[in-house]
mmCIF file of C-alpha atoms in Angstrom:
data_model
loop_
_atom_site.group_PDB
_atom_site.id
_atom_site.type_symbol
_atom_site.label_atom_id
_atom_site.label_comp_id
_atom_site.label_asym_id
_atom_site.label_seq_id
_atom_site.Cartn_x
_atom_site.Cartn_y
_atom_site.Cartn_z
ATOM 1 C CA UNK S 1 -0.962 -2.842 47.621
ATOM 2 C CA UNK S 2 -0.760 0.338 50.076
ATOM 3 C CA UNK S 3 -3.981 2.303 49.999
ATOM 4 C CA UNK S 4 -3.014 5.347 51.891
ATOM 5 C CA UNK S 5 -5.715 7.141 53.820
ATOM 6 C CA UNK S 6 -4.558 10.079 56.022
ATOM 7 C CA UNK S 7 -7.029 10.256 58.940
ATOM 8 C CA UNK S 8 -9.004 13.688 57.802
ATOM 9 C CA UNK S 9 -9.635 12.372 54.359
ATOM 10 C CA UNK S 10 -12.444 10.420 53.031
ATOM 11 C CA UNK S 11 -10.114 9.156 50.246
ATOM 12 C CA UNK S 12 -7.454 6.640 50.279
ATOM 13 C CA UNK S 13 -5.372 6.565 47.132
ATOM 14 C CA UNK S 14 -2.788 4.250 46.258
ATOM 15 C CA UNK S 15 0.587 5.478 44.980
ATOM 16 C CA UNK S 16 0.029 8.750 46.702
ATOM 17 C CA UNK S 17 3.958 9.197 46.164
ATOM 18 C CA UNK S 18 3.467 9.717 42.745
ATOM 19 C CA UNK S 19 2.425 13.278 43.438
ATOM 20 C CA UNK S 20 5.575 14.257 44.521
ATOM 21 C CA UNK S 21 7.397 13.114 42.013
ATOM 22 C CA UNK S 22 6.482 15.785 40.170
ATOM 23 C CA UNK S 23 9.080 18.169 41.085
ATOM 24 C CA UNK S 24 11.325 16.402 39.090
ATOM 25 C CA UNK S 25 9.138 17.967 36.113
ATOM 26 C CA UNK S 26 8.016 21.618 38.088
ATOM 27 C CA UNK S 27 11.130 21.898 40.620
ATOM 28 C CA UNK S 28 11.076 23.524 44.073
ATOM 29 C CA UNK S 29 7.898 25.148 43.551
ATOM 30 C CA UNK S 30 6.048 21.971 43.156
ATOM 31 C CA UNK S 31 7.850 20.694 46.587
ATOM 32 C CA UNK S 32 6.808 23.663 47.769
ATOM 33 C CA UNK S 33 3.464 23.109 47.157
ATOM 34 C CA UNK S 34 2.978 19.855 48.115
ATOM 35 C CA UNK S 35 5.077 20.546 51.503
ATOM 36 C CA UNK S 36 2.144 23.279 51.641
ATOM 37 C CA UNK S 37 -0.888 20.951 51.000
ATOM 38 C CA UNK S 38 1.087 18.634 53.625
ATOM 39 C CA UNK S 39 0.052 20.963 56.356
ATOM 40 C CA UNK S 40 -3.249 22.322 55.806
ATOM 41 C CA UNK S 41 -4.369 19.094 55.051
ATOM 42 C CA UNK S 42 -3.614 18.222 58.821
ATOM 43 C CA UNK S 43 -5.717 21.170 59.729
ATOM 44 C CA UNK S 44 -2.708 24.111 59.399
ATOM 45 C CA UNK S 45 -3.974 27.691 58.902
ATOM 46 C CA UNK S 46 -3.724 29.851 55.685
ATOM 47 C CA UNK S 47 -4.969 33.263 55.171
ATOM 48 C CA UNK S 48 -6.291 31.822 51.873
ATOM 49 C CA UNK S 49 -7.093 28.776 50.134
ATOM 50 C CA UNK S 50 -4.324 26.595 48.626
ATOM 51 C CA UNK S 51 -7.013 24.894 45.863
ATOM 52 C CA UNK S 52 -10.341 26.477 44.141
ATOM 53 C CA UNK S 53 -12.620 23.741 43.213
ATOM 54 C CA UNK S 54 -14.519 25.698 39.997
ATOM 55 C CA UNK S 55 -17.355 23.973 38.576
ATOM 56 C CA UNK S 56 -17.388 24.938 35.129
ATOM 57 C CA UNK S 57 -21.076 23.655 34.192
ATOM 58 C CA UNK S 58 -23.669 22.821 36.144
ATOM 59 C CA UNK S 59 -24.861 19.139 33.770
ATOM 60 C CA UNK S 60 -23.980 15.955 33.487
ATOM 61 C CA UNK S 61 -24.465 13.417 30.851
ATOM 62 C CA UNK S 62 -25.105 10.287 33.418
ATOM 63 C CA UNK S 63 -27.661 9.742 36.363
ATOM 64 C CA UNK S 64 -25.724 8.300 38.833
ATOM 65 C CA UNK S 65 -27.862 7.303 42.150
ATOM 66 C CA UNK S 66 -25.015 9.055 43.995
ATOM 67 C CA UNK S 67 -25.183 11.755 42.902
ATOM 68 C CA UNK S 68 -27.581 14.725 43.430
ATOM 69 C CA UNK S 69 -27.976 15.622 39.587
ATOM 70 C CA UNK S 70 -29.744 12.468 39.282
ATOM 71 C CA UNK S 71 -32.654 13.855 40.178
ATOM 72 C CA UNK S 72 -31.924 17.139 38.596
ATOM 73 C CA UNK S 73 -33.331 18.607 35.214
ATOM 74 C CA UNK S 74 -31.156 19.288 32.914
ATOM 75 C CA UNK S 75 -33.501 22.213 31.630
ATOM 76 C CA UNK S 76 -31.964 25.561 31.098
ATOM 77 C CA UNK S 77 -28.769 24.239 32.123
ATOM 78 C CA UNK S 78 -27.125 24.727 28.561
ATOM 79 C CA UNK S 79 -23.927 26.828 27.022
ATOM 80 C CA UNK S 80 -25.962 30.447 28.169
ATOM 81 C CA UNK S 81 -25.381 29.230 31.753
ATOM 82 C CA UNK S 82 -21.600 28.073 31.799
ATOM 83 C CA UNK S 83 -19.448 29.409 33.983
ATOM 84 C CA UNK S 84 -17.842 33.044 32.086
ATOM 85 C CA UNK S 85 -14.221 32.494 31.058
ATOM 86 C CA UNK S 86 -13.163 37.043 31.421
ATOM 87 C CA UNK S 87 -14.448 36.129 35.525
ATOM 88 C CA UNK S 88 -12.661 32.849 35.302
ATOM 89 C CA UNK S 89 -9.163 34.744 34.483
ATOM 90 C CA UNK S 90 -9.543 37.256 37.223
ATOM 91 C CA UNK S 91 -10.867 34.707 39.408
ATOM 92 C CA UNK S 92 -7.480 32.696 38.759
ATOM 93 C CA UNK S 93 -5.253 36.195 38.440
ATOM 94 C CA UNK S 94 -6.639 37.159 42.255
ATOM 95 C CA UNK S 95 -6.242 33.295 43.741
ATOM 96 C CA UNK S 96 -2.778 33.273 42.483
ATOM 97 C CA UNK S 97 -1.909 36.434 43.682
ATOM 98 C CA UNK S 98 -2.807 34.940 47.331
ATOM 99 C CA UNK S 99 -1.016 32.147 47.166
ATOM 100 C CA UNK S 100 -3.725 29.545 45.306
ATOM 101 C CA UNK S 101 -1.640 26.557 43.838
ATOM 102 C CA UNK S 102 -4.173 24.152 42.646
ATOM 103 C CA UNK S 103 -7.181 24.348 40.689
ATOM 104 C CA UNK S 104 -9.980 21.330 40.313
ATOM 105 C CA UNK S 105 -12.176 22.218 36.938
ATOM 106 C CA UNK S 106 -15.423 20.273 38.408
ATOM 107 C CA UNK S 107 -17.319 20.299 41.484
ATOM 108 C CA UNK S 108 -20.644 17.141 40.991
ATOM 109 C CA UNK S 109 -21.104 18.278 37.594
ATOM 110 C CA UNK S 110 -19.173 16.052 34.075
ATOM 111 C CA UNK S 111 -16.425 18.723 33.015
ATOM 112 C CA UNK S 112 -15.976 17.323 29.538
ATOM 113 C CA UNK S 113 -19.204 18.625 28.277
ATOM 114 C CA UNK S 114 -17.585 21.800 27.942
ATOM 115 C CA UNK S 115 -15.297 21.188 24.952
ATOM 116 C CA UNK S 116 -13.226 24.671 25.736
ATOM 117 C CA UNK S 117 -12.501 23.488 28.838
ATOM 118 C CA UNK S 118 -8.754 23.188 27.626
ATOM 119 C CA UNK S 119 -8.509 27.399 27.527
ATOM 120 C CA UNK S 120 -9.450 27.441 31.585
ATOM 121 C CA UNK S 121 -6.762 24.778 32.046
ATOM 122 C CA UNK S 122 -4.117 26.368 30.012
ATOM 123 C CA UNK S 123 -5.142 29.985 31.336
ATOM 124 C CA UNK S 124 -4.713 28.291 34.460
ATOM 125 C CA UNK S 125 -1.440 26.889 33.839
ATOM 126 C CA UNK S 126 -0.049 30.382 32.474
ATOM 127 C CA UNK S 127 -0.917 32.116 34.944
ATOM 128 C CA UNK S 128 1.165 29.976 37.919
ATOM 129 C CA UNK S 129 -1.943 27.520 38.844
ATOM 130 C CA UNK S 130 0.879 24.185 39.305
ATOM 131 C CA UNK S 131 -1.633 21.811 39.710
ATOM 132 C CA UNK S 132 -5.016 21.576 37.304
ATOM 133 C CA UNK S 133 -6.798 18.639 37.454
ATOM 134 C CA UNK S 134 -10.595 17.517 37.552
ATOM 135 C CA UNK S 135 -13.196 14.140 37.686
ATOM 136 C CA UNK S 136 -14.728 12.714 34.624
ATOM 137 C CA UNK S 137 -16.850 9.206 34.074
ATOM 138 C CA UNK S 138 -14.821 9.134 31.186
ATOM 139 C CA UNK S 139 -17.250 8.552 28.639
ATOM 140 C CA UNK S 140 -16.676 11.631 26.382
ATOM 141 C CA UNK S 141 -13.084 10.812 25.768
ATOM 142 C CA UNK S 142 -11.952 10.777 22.648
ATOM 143 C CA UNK S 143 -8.595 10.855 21.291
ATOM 144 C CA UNK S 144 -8.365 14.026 20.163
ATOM 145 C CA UNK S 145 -9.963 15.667 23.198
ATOM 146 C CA UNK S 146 -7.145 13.454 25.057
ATOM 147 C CA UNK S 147 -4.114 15.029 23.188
ATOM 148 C CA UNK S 148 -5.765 18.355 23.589
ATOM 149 C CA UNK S 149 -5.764 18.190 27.317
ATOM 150 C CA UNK S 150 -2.180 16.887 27.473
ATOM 151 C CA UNK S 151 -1.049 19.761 25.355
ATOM 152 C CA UNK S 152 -3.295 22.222 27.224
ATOM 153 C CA UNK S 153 -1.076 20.914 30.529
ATOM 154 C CA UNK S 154 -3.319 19.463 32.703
ATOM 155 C CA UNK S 155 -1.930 17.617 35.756
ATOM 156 C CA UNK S 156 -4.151 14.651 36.727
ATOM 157 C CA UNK S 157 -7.390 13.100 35.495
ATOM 158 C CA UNK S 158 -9.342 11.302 37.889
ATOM 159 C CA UNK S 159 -12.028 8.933 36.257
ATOM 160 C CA UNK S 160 -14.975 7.261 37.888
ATOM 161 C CA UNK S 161 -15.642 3.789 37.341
ATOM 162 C CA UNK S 162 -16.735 2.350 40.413
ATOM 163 C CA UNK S 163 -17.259 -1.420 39.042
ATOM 164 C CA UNK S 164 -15.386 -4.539 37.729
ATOM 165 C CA UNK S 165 -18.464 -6.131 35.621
ATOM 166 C CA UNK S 166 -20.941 -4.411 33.468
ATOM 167 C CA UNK S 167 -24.020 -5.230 35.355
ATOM 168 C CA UNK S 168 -22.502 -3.685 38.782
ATOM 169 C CA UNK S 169 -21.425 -0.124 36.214
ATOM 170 C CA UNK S 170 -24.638 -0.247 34.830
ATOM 171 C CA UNK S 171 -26.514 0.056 38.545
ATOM 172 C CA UNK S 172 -23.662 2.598 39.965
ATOM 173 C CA UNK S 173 -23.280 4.772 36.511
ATOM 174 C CA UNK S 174 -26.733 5.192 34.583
ATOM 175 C CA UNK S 175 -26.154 6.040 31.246
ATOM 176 C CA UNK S 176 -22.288 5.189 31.070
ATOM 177 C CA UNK S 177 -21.063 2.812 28.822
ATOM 178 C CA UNK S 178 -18.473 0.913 30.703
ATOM 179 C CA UNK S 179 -16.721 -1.266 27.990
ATOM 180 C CA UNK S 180 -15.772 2.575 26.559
ATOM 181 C CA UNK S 181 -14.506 3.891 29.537
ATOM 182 C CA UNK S 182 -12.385 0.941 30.051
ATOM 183 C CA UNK S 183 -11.110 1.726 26.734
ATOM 184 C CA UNK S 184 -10.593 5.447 27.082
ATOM 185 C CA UNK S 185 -8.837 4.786 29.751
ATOM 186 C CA UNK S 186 -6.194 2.437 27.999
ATOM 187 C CA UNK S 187 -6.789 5.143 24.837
ATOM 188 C CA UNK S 188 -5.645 7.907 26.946
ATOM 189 C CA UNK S 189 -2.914 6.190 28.701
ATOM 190 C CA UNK S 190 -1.446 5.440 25.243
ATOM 191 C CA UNK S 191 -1.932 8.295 23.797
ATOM 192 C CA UNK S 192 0.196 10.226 27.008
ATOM 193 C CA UNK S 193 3.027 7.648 26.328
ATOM 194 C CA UNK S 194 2.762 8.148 22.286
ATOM 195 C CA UNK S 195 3.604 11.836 22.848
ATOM 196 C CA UNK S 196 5.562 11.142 25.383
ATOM 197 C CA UNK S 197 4.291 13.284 28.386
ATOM 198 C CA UNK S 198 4.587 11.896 32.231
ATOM 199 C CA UNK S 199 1.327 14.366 32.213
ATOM 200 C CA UNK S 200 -1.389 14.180 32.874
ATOM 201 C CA UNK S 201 -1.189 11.348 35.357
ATOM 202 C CA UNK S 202 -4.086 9.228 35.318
ATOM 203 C CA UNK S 203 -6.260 7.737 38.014
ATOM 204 C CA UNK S 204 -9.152 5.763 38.368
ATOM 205 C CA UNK S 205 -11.856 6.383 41.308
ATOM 206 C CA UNK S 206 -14.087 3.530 43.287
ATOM 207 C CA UNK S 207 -17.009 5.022 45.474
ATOM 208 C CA UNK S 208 -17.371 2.644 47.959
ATOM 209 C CA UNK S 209 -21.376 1.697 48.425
ATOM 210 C CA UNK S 210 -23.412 -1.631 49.243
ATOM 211 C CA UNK S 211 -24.194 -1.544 45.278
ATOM 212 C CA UNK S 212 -20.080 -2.642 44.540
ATOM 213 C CA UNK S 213 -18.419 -2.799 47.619
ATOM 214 C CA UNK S 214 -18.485 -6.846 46.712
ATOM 215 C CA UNK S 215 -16.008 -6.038 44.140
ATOM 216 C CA UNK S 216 -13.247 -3.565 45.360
ATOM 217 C CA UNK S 217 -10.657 -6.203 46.147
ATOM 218 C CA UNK S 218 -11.178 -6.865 42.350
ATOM 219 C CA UNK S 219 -11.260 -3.208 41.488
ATOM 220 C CA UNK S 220 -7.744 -2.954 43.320
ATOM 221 C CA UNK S 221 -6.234 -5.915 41.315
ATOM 222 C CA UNK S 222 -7.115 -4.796 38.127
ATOM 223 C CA UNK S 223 -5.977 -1.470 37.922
ATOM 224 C CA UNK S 224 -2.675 -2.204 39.821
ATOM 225 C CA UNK S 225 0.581 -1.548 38.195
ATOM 226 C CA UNK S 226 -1.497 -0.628 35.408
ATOM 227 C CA UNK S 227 -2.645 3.274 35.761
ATOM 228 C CA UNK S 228 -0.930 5.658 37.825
ATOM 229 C CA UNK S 229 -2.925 6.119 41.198
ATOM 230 C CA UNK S 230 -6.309 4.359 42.688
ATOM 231 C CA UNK S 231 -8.277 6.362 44.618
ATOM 232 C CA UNK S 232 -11.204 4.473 46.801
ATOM 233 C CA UNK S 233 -13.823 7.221 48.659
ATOM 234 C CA UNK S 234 -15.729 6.898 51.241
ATOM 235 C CA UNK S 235 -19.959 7.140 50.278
ATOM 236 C CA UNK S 236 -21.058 10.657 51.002
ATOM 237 C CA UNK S 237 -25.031 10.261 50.964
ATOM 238 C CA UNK S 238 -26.236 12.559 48.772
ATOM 239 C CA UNK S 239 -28.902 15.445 49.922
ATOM 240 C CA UNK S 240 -31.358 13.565 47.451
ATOM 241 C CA UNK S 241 -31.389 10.509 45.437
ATOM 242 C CA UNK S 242 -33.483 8.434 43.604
ATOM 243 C CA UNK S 243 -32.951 5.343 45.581
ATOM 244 C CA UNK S 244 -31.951 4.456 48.992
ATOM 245 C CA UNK S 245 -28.278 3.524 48.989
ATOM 246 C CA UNK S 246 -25.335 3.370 51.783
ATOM 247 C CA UNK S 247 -22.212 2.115 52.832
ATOM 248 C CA UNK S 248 -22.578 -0.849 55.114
ATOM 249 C CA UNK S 249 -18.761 -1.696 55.456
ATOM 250 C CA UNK S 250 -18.205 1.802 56.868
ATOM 251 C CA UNK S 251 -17.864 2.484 60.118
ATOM 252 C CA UNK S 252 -18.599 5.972 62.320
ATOM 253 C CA UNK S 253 -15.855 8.149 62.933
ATOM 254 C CA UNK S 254 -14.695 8.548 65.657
ATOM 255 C CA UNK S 255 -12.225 11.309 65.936
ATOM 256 C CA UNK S 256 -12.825 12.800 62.471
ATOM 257 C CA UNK S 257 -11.467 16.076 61.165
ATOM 258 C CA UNK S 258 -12.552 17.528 58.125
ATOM 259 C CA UNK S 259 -9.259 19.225 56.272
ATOM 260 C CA UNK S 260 -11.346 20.437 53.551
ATOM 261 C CA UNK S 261 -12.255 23.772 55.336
ATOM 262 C CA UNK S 262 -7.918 24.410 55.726
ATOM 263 C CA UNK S 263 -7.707 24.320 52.185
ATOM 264 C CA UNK S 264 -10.540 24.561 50.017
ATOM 265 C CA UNK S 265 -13.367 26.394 48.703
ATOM 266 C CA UNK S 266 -15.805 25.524 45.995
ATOM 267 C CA UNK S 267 -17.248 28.072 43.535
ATOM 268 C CA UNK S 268 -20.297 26.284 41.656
ATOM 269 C CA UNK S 269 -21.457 27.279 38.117
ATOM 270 C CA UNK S 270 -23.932 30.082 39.388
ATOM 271 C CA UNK S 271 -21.126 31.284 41.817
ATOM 272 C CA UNK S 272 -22.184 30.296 44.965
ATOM 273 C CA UNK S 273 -19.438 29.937 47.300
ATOM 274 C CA UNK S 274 -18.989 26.663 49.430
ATOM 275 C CA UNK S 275 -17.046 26.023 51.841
ATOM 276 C CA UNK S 276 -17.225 22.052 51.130
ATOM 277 C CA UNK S 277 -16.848 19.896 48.298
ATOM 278 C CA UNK S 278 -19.418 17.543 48.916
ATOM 279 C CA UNK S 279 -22.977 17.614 47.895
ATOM 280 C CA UNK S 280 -23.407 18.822 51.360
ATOM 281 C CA UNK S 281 -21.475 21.971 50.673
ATOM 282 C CA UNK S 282 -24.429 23.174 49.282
ATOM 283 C CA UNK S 283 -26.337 23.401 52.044
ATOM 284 C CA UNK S 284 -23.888 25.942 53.545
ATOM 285 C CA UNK S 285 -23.713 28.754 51.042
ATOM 286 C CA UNK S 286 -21.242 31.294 52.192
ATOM 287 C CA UNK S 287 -22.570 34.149 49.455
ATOM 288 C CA UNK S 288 -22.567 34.416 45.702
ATOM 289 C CA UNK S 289 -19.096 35.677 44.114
ATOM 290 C CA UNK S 290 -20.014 38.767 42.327
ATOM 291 C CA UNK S 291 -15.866 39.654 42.792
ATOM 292 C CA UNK S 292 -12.765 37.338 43.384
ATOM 293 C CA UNK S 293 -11.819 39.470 46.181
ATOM 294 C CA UNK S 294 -15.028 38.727 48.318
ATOM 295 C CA UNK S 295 -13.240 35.362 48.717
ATOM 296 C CA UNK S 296 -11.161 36.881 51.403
ATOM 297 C CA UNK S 297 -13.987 37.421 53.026
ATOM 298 C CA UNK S 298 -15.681 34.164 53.089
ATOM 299 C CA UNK S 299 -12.089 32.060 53.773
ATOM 300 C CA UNK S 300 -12.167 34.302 56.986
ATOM 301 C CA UNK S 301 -16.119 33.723 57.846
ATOM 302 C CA UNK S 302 -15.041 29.631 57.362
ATOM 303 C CA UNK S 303 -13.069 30.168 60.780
ATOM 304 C CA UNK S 304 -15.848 28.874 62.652
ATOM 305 C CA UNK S 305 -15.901 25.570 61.041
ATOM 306 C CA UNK S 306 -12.469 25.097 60.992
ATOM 307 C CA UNK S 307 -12.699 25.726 64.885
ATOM 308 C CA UNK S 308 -15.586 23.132 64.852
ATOM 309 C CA UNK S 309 -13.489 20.737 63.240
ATOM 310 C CA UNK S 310 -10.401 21.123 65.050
ATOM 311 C CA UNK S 311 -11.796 20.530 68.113
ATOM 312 C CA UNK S 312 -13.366 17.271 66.267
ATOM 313 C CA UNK S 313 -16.816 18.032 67.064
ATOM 314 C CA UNK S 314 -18.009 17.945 62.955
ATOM 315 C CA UNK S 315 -21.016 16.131 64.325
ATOM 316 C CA UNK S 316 -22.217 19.698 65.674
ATOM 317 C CA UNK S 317 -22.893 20.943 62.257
ATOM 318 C CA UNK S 318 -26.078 18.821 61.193
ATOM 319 C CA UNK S 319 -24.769 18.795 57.291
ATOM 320 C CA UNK S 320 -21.138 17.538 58.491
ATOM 321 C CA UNK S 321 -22.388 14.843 60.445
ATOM 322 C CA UNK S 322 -24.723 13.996 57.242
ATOM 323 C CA UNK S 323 -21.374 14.194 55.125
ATOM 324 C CA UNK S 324 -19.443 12.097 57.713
ATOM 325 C CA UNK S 325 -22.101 9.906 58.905
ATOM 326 C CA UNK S 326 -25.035 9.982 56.690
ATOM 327 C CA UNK S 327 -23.940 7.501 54.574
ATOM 328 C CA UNK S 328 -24.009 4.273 56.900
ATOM 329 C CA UNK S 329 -27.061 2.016 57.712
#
């Protein structure tokens, strides 16, 4: 098995080919797109981002010790506090008339608690976004929520599971239930295939942490040839946790540049404007978004840290080095 990893990514994913594929189904503007991604992904300018990373609710229904939510109340962070859908469509109207491509519906929160989350993706869809997509643990699958996102049009789901055995899930996903994932995982491959659709395509995730590392070689195996894409991340420490955690098998970087900065930018549930889509985004704000076309702004005051990682000098910027580094013993 090939786990491709292209040096300023924290992800390797298997089957990365898959991807482009899909201009058999969207044509030369999906080519396009992912010739485009190609290039700012090895640290090519844009004038604005290719991909928005929205986060459409700030809650999530596990307590993952990854995760900076674990330690998060989930007071006051309810339906009253979700993230407007009249500024979501002129948020995705602006982006697409500068050249945005790509849309990911989640930033650290669990997506599927919003049950309308199939009107951003279609809006999304309509409106010339080519590729929608977002992370789940998977545990609020259903089968009808499933054909609903097919038929909505979204691109790829990327599910969590991090584990081969119950007792290793149970450690890495608090809450989850990880016999029903495993099952709405095979659900919602069948139910693609019963209506036909080559969309969305379907992968499953693997953080890589001391907790499971044990069992990625196992993780690899099972899912081969049996989902489309693996994807296996690098452990990001988060900026709190409820336990003491790392990556031991890691090693430092060395020559390490960040794309993220050449392509990206995260708008969270209360609007703040990252310029990273780790938990460590958050501790470099860029402003709140009050109007999509401030974002021009803030791709433009991101300059510096594209500079900073071009010249591969992230571990300048204390919460890059934290993002790159922090996670090793």
């Amino acid at each position: 098995m090939t786990l491709d990893r292209k040096p300023n990514d924290l992800t390797g994913v298997t089957n990365r080919e898959v991807m482009d594929d899909l201009a058999a189904l969207y044509g030369e503007a999906w080519a396009e797109y992912r010739q485009e991604y190609d290039r700012v992904s090895n640290l090519g300018q844009r004038d604005f981002p290719i991909q928005l990373d929205i986060e459409l609710n700030g809650s999530c229904n596990l307590r993952c010790p990854m995760c900076p939510i674990s330690v998060e109340s989930p007071k006051n962070k309810g339906p009253s506090t979700w993230f407007d859908f009249e500024f979501y469509k002129k948020l995705i109207d602006f982006s697409v008339s500068h050249g945005t491509k790509a849309v990911k519906l989640n930033y650290d929160n669990e997506p599927l608690i919003r049950k309308d989350i199939t009107k951003f993706i279609r809006y999304a869809k309509e409106a010339g976004i080519l590729n929608v997509y977002f992370s789940s643990n998977g545990v609020l699958l259903t089968d009808k929520f499933a054909r609903e996102l097919i038929d909505a049009g979204l691109t790829k789901i990327q599910i969590s599971i991090d584990a081969t055995t119950k007792e290793v899930y149970d450690v890495m996903r608090p809450g989850g239930d990880f016999h029903k994932v495993l099952q709405n995982v095979v659900m919602f491959k069948r139910v693609r295939d019963e209506v036909q659709s080559k969309l969305p395509l379907i992968r499953v995730n693997f953080v890589k942490t001391e907790l499971n590392e044990h069992q990625l070689d196992e993780f690899l195996q099972t899912w081969e040839g049996n989902i489309d894409q693996i994807g296996i991340q690098e452990f990001v420490k988060p900026t709190a946790s409820p336990i003491q955690i790392f990556s031991s098998k890691s090693k430092k970087k060395t020559d390490f540049k960040c794309s993220f900065p050449y392509k990206q930018m995260v708008i969270t549930n209360e609007k703040n404007v990252l310029p990273c889509c780790t938990f460590w985004g958050d501790k470099m704000p860029l402003g709140k978004l009050d109007d999509p076309i401030q974002l021009l702004d803030y791709w433009k005051k991101m300059q510096t840290l594209r500079d900073v990682h071009a010249r591969g000098e992230y571990y300048t910027i204390p919460e890059c080095k934290q993002c790159v580094d922090g996670g090793l013993r």
